[in-house]
mmCIF file of C-alpha atoms in Angstrom:
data_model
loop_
_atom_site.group_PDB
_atom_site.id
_atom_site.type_symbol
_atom_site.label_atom_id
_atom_site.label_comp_id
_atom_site.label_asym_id
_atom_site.label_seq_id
_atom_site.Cartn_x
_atom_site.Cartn_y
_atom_site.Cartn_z
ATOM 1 C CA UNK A 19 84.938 94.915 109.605
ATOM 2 C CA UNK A 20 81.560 94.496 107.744
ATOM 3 C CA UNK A 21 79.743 97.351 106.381
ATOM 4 C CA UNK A 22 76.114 97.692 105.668
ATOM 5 C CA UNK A 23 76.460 101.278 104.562
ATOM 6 C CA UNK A 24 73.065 102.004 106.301
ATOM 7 C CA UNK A 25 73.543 105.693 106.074
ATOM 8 C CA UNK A 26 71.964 105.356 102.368
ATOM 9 C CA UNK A 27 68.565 103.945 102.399
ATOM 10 C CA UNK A 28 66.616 102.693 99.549
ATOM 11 C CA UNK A 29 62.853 103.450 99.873
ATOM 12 C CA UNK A 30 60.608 102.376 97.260
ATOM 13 C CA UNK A 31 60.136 105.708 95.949
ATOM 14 C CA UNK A 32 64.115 107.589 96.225
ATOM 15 C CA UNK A 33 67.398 106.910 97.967
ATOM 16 C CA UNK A 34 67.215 108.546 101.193
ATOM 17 C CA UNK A 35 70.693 109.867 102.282
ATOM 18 C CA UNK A 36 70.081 109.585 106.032
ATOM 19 C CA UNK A 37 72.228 111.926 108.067
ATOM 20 C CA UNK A 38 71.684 114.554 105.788
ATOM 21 C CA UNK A 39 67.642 113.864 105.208
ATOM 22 C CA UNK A 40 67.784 114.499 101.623
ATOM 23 C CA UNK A 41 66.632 112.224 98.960
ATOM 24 C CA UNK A 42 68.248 111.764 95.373
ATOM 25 C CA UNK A 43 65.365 111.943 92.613
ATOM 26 C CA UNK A 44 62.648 111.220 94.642
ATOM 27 C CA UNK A 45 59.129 110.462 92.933
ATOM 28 C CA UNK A 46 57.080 113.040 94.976
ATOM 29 C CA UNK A 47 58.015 116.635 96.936
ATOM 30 C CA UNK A 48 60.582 116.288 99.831
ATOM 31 C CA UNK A 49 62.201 119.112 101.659
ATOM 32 C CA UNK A 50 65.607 118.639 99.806
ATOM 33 C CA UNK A 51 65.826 116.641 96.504
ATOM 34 C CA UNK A 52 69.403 116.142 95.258
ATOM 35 C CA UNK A 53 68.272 115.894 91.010
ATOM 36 C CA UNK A 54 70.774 114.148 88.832
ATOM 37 C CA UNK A 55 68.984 114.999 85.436
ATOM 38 C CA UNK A 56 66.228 117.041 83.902
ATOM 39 C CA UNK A 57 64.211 114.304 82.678
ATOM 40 C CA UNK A 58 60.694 113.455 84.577
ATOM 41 C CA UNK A 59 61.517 110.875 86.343
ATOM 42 C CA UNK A 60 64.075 112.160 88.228
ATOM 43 C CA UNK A 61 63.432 115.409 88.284
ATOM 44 C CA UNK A 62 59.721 116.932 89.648
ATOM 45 C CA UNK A 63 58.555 119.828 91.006
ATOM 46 C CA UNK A 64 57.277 120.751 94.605
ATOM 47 C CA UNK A 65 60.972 120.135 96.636
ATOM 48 C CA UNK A 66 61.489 122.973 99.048
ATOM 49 C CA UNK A 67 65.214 122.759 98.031
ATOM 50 C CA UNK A 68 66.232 121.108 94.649
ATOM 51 C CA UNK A 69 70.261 120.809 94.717
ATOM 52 C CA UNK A 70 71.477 120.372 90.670
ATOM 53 C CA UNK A 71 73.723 121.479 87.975
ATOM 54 C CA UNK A 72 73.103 124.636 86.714
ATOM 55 C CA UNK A 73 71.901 123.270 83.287
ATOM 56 C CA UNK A 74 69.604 120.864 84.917
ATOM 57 C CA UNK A 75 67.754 123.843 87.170
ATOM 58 C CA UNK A 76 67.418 125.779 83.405
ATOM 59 C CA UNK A 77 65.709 122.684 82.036
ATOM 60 C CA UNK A 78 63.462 121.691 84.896
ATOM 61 C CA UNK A 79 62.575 125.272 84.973
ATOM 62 C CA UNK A 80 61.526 125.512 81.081
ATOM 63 C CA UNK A 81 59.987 121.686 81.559
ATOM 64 C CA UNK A 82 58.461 121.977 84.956
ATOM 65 C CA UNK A 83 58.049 125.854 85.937
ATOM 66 C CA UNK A 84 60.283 125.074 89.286
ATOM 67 C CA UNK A 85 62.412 128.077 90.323
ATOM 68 C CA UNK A 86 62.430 128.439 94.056
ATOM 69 C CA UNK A 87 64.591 126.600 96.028
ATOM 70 C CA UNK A 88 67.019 125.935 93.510
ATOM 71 C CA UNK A 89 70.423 125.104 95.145
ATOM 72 C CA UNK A 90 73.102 125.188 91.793
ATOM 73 C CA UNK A 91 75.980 123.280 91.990
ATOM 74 C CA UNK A 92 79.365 122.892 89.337
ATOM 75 C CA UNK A 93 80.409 119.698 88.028
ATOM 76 C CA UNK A 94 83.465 118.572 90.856
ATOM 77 C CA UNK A 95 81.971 120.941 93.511
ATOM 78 C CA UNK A 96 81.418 119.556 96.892
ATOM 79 C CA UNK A 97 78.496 120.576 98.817
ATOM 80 C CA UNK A 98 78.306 120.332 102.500
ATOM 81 C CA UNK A 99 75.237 118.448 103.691
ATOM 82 C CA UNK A 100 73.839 117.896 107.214
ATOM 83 C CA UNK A 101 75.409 114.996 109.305
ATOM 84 C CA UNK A 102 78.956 114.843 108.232
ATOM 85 C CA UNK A 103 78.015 113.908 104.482
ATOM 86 C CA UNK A 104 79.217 115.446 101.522
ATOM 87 C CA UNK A 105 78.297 115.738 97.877
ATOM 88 C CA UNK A 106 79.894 115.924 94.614
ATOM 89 C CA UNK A 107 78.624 115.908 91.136
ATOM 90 C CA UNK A 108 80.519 114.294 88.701
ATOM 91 C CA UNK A 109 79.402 114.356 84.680
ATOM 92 C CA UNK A 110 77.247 111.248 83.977
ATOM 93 C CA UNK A 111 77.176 111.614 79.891
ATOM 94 C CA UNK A 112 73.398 111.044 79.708
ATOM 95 C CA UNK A 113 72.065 114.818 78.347
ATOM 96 C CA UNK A 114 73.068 118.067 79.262
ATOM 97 C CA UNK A 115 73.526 118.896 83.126
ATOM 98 C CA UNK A 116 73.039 115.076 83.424
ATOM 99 C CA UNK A 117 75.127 114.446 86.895
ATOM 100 C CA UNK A 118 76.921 111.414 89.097
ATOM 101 C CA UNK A 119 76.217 111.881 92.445
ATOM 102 C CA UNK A 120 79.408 111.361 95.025
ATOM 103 C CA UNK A 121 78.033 110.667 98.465
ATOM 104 C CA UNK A 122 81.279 110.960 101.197
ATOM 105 C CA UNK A 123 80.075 110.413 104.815
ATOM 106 C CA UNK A 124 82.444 108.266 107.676
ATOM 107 C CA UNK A 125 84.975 107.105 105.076
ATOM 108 C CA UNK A 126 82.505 105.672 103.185
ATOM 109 C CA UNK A 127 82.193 106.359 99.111
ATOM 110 C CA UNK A 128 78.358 106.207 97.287
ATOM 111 C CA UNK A 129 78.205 106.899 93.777
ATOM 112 C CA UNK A 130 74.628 107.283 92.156
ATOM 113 C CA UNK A 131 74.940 107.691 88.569
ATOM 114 C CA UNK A 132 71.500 108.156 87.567
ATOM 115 C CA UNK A 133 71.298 107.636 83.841
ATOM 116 C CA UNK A 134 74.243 107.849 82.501
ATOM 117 C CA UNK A 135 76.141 106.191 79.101
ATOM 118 C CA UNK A 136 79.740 106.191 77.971
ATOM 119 C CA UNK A 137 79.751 107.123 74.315
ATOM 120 C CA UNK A 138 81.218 110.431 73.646
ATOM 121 C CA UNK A 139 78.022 112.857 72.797
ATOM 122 C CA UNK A 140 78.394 116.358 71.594
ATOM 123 C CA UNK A 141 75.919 117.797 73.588
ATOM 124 C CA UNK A 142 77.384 117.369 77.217
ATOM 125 C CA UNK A 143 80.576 116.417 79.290
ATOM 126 C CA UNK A 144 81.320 112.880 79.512
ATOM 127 C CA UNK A 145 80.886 110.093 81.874
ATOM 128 C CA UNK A 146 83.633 109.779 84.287
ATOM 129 C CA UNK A 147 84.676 106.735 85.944
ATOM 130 C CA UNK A 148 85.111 107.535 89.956
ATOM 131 C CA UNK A 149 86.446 105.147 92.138
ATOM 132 C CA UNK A 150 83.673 104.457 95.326
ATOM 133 C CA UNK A 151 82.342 101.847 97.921
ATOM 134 C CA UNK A 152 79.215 101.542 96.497
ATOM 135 C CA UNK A 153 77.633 102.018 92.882
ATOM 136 C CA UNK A 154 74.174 102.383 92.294
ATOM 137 C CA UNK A 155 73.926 101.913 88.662
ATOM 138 C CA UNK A 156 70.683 102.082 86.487
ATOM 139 C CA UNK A 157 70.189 99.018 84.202
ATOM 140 C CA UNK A 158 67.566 100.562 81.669
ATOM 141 C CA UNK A 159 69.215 97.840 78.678
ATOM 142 C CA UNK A 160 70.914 95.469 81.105
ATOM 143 C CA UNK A 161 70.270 92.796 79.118
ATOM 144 C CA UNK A 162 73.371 91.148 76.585
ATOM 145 C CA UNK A 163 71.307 91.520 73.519
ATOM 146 C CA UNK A 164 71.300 95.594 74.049
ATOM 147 C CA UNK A 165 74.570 96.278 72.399
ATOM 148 C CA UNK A 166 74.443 99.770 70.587
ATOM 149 C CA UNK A 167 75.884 100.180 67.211
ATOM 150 C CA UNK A 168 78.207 103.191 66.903
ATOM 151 C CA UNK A 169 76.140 106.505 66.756
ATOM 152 C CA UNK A 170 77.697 107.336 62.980
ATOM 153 C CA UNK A 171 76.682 104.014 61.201
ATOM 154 C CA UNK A 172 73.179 105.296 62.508
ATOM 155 C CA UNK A 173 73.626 108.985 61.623
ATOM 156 C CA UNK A 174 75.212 107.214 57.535
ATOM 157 C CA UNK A 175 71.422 105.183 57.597
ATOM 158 C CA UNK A 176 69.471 108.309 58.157
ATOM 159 C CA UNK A 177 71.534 110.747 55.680
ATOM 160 C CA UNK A 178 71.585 107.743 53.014
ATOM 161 C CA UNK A 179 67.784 107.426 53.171
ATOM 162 C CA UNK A 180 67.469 111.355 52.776
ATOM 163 C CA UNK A 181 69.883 110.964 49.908
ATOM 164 C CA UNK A 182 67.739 107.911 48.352
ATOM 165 C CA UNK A 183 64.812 109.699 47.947
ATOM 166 C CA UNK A 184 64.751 113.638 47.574
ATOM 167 C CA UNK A 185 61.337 114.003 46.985
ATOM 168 C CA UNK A 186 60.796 112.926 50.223
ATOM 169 C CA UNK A 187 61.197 114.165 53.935
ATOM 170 C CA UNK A 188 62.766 111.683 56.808
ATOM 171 C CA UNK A 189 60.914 112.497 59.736
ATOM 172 C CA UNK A 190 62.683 110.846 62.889
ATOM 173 C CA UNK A 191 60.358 110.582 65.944
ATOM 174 C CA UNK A 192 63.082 111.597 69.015
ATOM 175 C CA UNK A 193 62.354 112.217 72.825
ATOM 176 C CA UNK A 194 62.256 116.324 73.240
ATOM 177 C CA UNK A 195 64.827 116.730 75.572
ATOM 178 C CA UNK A 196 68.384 115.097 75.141
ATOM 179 C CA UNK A 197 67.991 112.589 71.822
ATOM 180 C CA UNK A 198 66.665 115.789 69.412
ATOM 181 C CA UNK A 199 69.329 117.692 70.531
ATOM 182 C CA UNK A 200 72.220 114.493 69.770
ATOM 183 C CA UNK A 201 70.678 113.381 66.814
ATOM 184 C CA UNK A 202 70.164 117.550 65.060
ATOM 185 C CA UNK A 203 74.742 117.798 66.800
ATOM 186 C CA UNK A 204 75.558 114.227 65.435
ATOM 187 C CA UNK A 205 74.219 115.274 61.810
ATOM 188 C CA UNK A 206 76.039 118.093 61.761
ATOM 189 C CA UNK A 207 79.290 116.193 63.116
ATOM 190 C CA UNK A 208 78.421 114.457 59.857
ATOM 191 C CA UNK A 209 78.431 117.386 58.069
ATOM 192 C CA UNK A 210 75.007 117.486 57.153
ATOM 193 C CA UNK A 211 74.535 121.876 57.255
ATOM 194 C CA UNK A 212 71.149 121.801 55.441
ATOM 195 C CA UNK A 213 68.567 123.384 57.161
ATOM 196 C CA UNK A 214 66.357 120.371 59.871
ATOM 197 C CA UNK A 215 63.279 121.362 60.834
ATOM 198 C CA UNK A 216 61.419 120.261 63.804
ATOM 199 C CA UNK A 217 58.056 120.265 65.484
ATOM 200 C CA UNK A 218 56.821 122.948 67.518
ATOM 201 C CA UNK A 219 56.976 120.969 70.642
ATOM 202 C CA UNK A 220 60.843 120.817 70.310
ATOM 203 C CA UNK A 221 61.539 124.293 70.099
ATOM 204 C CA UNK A 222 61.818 126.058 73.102
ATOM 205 C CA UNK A 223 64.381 122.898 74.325
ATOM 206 C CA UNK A 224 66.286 123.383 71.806
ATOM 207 C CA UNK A 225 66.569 126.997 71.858
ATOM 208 C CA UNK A 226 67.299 126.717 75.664
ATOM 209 C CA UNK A 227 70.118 123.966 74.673
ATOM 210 C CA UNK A 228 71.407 126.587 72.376
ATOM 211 C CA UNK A 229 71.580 129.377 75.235
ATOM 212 C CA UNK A 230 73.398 127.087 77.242
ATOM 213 C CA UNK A 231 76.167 126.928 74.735
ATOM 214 C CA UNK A 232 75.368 123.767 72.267
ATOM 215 C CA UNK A 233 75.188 124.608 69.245
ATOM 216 C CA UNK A 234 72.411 123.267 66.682
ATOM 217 C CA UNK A 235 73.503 125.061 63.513
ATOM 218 C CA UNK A 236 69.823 126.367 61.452
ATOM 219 C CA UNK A 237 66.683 125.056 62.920
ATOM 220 C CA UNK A 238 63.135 125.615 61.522
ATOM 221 C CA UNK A 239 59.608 125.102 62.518
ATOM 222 C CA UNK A 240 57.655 123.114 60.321
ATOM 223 C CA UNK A 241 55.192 125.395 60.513
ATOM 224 C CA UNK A 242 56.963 128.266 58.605
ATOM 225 C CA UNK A 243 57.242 126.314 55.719
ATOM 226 C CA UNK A 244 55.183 124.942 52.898
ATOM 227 C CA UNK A 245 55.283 121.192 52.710
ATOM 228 C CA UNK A 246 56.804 120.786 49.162
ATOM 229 C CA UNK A 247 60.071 122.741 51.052
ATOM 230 C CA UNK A 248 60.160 119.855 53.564
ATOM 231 C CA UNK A 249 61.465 117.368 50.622
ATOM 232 C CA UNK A 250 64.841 116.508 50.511
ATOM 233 C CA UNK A 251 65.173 117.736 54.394
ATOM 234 C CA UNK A 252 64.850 116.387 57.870
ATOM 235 C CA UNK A 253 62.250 116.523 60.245
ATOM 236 C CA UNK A 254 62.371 115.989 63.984
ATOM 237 C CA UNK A 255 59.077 115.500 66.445
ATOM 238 C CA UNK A 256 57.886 113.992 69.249
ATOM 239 C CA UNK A 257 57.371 110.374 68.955
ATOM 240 C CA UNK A 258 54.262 110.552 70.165
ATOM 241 C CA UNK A 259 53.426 112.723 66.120
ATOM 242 C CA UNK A 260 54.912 110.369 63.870
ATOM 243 C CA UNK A 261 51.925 108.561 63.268
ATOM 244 C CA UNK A 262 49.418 111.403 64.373
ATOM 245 C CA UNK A 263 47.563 113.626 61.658
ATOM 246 C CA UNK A 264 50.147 116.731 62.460
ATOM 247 C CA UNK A 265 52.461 114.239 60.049
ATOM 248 C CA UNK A 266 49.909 114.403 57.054
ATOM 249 C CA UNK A 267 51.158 117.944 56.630
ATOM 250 C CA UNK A 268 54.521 116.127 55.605
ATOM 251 C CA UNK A 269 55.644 114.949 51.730
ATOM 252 C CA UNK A 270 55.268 111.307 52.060
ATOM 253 C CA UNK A 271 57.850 110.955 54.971
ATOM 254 C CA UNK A 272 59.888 108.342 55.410
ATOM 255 C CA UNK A 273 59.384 107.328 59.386
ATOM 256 C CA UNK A 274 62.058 106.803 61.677
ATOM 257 C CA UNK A 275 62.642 106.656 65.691
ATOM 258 C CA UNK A 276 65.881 107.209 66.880
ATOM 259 C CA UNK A 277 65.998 105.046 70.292
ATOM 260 C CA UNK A 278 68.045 102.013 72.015
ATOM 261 C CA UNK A 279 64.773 100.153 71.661
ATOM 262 C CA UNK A 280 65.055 100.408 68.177
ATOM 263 C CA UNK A 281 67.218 96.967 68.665
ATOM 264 C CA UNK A 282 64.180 94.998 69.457
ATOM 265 C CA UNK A 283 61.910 94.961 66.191
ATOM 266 C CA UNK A 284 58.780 94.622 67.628
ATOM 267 C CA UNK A 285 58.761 98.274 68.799
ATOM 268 C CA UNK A 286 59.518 99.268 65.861
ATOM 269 C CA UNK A 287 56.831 97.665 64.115
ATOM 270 C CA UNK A 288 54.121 98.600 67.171
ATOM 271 C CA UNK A 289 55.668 102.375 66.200
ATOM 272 C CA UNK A 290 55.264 101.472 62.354
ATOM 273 C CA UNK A 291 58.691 102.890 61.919
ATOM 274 C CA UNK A 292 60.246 102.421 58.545
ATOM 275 C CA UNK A 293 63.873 103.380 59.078
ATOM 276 C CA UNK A 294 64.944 102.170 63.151
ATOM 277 C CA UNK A 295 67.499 104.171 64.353
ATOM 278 C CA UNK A 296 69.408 102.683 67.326
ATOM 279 C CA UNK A 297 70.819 105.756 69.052
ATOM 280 C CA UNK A 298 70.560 105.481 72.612
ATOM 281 C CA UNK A 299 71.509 108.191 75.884
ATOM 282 C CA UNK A 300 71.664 104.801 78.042
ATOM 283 C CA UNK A 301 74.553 102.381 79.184
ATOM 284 C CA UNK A 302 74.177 99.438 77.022
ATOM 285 C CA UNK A 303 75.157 96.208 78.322
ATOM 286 C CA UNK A 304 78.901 96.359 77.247
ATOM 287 C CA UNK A 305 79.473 99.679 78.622
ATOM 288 C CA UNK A 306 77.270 98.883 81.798
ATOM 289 C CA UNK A 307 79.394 95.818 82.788
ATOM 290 C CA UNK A 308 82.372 97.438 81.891
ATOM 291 C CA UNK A 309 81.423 100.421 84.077
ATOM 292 C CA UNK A 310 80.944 97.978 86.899
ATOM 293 C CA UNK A 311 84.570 96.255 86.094
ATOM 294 C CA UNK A 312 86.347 100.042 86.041
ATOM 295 C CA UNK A 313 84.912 101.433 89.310
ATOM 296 C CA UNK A 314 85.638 97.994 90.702
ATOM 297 C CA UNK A 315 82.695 98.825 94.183
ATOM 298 C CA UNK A 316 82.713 96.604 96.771
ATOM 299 C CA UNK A 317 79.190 96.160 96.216
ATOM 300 C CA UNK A 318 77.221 97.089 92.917
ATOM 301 C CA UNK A 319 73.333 98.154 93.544
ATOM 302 C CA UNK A 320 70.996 98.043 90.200
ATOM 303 C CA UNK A 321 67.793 99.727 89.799
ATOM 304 C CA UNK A 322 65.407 100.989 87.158
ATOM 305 C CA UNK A 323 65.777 98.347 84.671
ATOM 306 C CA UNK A 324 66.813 94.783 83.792
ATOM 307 C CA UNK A 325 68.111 94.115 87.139
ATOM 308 C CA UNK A 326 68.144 90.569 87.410
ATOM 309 C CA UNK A 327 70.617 89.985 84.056
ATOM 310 C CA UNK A 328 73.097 92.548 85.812
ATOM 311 C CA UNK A 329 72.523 90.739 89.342
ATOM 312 C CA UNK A 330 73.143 87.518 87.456
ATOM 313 C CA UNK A 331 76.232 88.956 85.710
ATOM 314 C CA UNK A 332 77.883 90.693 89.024
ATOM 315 C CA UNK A 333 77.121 87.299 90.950
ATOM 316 C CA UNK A 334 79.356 85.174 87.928
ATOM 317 C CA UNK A 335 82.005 87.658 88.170
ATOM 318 C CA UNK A 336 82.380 87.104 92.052
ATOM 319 C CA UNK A 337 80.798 90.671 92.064
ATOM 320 C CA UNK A 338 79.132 91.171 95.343
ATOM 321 C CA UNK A 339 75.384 92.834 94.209
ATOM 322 C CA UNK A 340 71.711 93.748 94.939
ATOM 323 C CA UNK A 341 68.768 94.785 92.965
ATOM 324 C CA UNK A 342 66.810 97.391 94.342
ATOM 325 C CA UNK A 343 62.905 97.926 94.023
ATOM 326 C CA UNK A 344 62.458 101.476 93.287
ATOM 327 C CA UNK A 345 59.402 102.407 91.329
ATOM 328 C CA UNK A 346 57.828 105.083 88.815
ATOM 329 C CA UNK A 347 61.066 105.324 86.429
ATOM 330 C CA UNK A 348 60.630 104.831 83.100
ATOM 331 C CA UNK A 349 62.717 104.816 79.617
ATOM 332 C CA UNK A 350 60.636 107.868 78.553
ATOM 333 C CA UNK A 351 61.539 107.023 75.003
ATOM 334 C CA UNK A 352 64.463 106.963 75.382
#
């Protein structure tokens, strides 16, 4: 018998989960909001009940100032939810508290994986493959030129340009919540121990990551310091201060921006970056069709991104697929 799995709805602005009246990362207030990650735009304020992982309800709480209503739940719990559903989150690998969600209702098996991207990350669990009817996959670099180099020939660039000139500072533009935090654990997986400093703007995540058990070895504030101590170290900030005048108090930095869009050069010049760093908390292509190919849904839904390249792909592969038209989610940097 055909299904239309009609139970989940796709509205322009969320994924309504109908029996249960809840919404996953819906774009404005709703009276329950099930939140797969911390970042913007998934997560906002205003829900009367905001269902997450416990780390994501610490960081929308620093980011947002939303306490009430929170509704924690574990990684592999199962929450009850009106109408016979059920609900079960399962680590996506995109930043800490990042979250699959499992929708069970009638037989019927929904995963939404928010962000999400396979490469193993020190600073949160990662992505696991689950079995379902339906996948609703995001498709931020769905596109076959997005292929991400491995995270330490990008970590070897960045220590071999500090190394290359002492006298200077690398300052590495980085979106404040998730990349700083991979990029300050990868270094030290490299066994860089030196001191990094960072912006002011990317303390209190940080610190917070640090509370939640990740550890970030010795941070500074740039602050603190006097800028001939900055040479010979790294710097991490915003992106939005690598080329503001906060950077003047810098010696002569080298400028670098660690992001998947790093792979297309023309951001990189528009950011006047010097040293690209492709490091990336999304699914590239590779790992997005293979995702696809290891759940093996019976139907494959694609939103917030380069839809029509995975449509195109699924619909080669005898893949049965749609592209859905949510709005107001963005690569925030990635």
């Amino acid at each position: 018998m055909a299904r239309d799995f009609s139970w989940i709805r796709p509205e322009p602005w969320g994924i309504h989960v109908v029996p249960a009246d809840c919404w996953i990362d819906p774009s404005r207030p709703v009276d329950r909001a099930l939140v797969t990650h911390g970042h913007s735009d998934h997560a906002r304020g205003g829900h009367g009940e905001t269902v997450a992982t416990p780390e994501t309800l610490a960081i929308m709480k620093l980011r947002y100032a939303t306490s009430e209503g929170a509704v924690p739940v574990a990684y592999h719990e199962t929450l009850s939810l009106r109408g016979g559903v059920s609900a079960t989150y399962i680590p996506a690998g995109h930043v800490l508290g990042s979250a699959q969600i499992l929708l069970e209702h009638a037989g019927e098996r929904i995963i939404v994986t928010g962000d999400f991207k396979r490469r193993a990350d020190p600073t949160c669990p990662p992505f696991e493959v689950t079995p379902c009817d339906v996948l609703i996959t995001e498709a931020t670099f769905g596109l076959p030129v997005f292929r991400h180099p491995p995270v330490e020939h990008e970590i070897a660039k960045l220590l071999s340009a500090l190394a290359a000139s002492p006298e200077r500072c690398v300052l590495v533009g980085a979106y404040a919540l998730g990349k700083a935090q991979r990029l300050i654990a990868e270094l030290r997986r490299a066994g860089h121990l030196e001191p990094i400093y960072m912006h002011g703007a990317m303390e209190r995540m940080c610190r917070l990551y640090e509370e939640l058990g990740v550890d970030l070895g010795e941070l500074r504030l740039v602050g603190d310091v006097a800028k001939a101590e900055l040479a010979g170290h790294i710097v991490v900030a915003p992106p939005s201060a690598l080329n503001d005048r906060w950077s003047r108090r810098l010696p002569d930095p080298i400028t670098a921006m660690a992001s998947g869009w790093m792979r297309v050069r023309q951001r990189a010049r528009q950011r006047m970056v010097e040293l690209p760093l492709v490091i990336s908390d999304h699914a590239d292509w590779d790992e997005l069709t293979q995702t696809v190919i290891d759940v093996n849904p019976a139907e494959t839904w694609i939103t917030h991104g380069r839809e029509e390249a995975m449509l195109r792909w699924c619909q080669l592969n005898q893949r049965k697929a749609r592209a859905l038209a949510l709005v107001g989610y963005e690569d925030e940097d990635d």
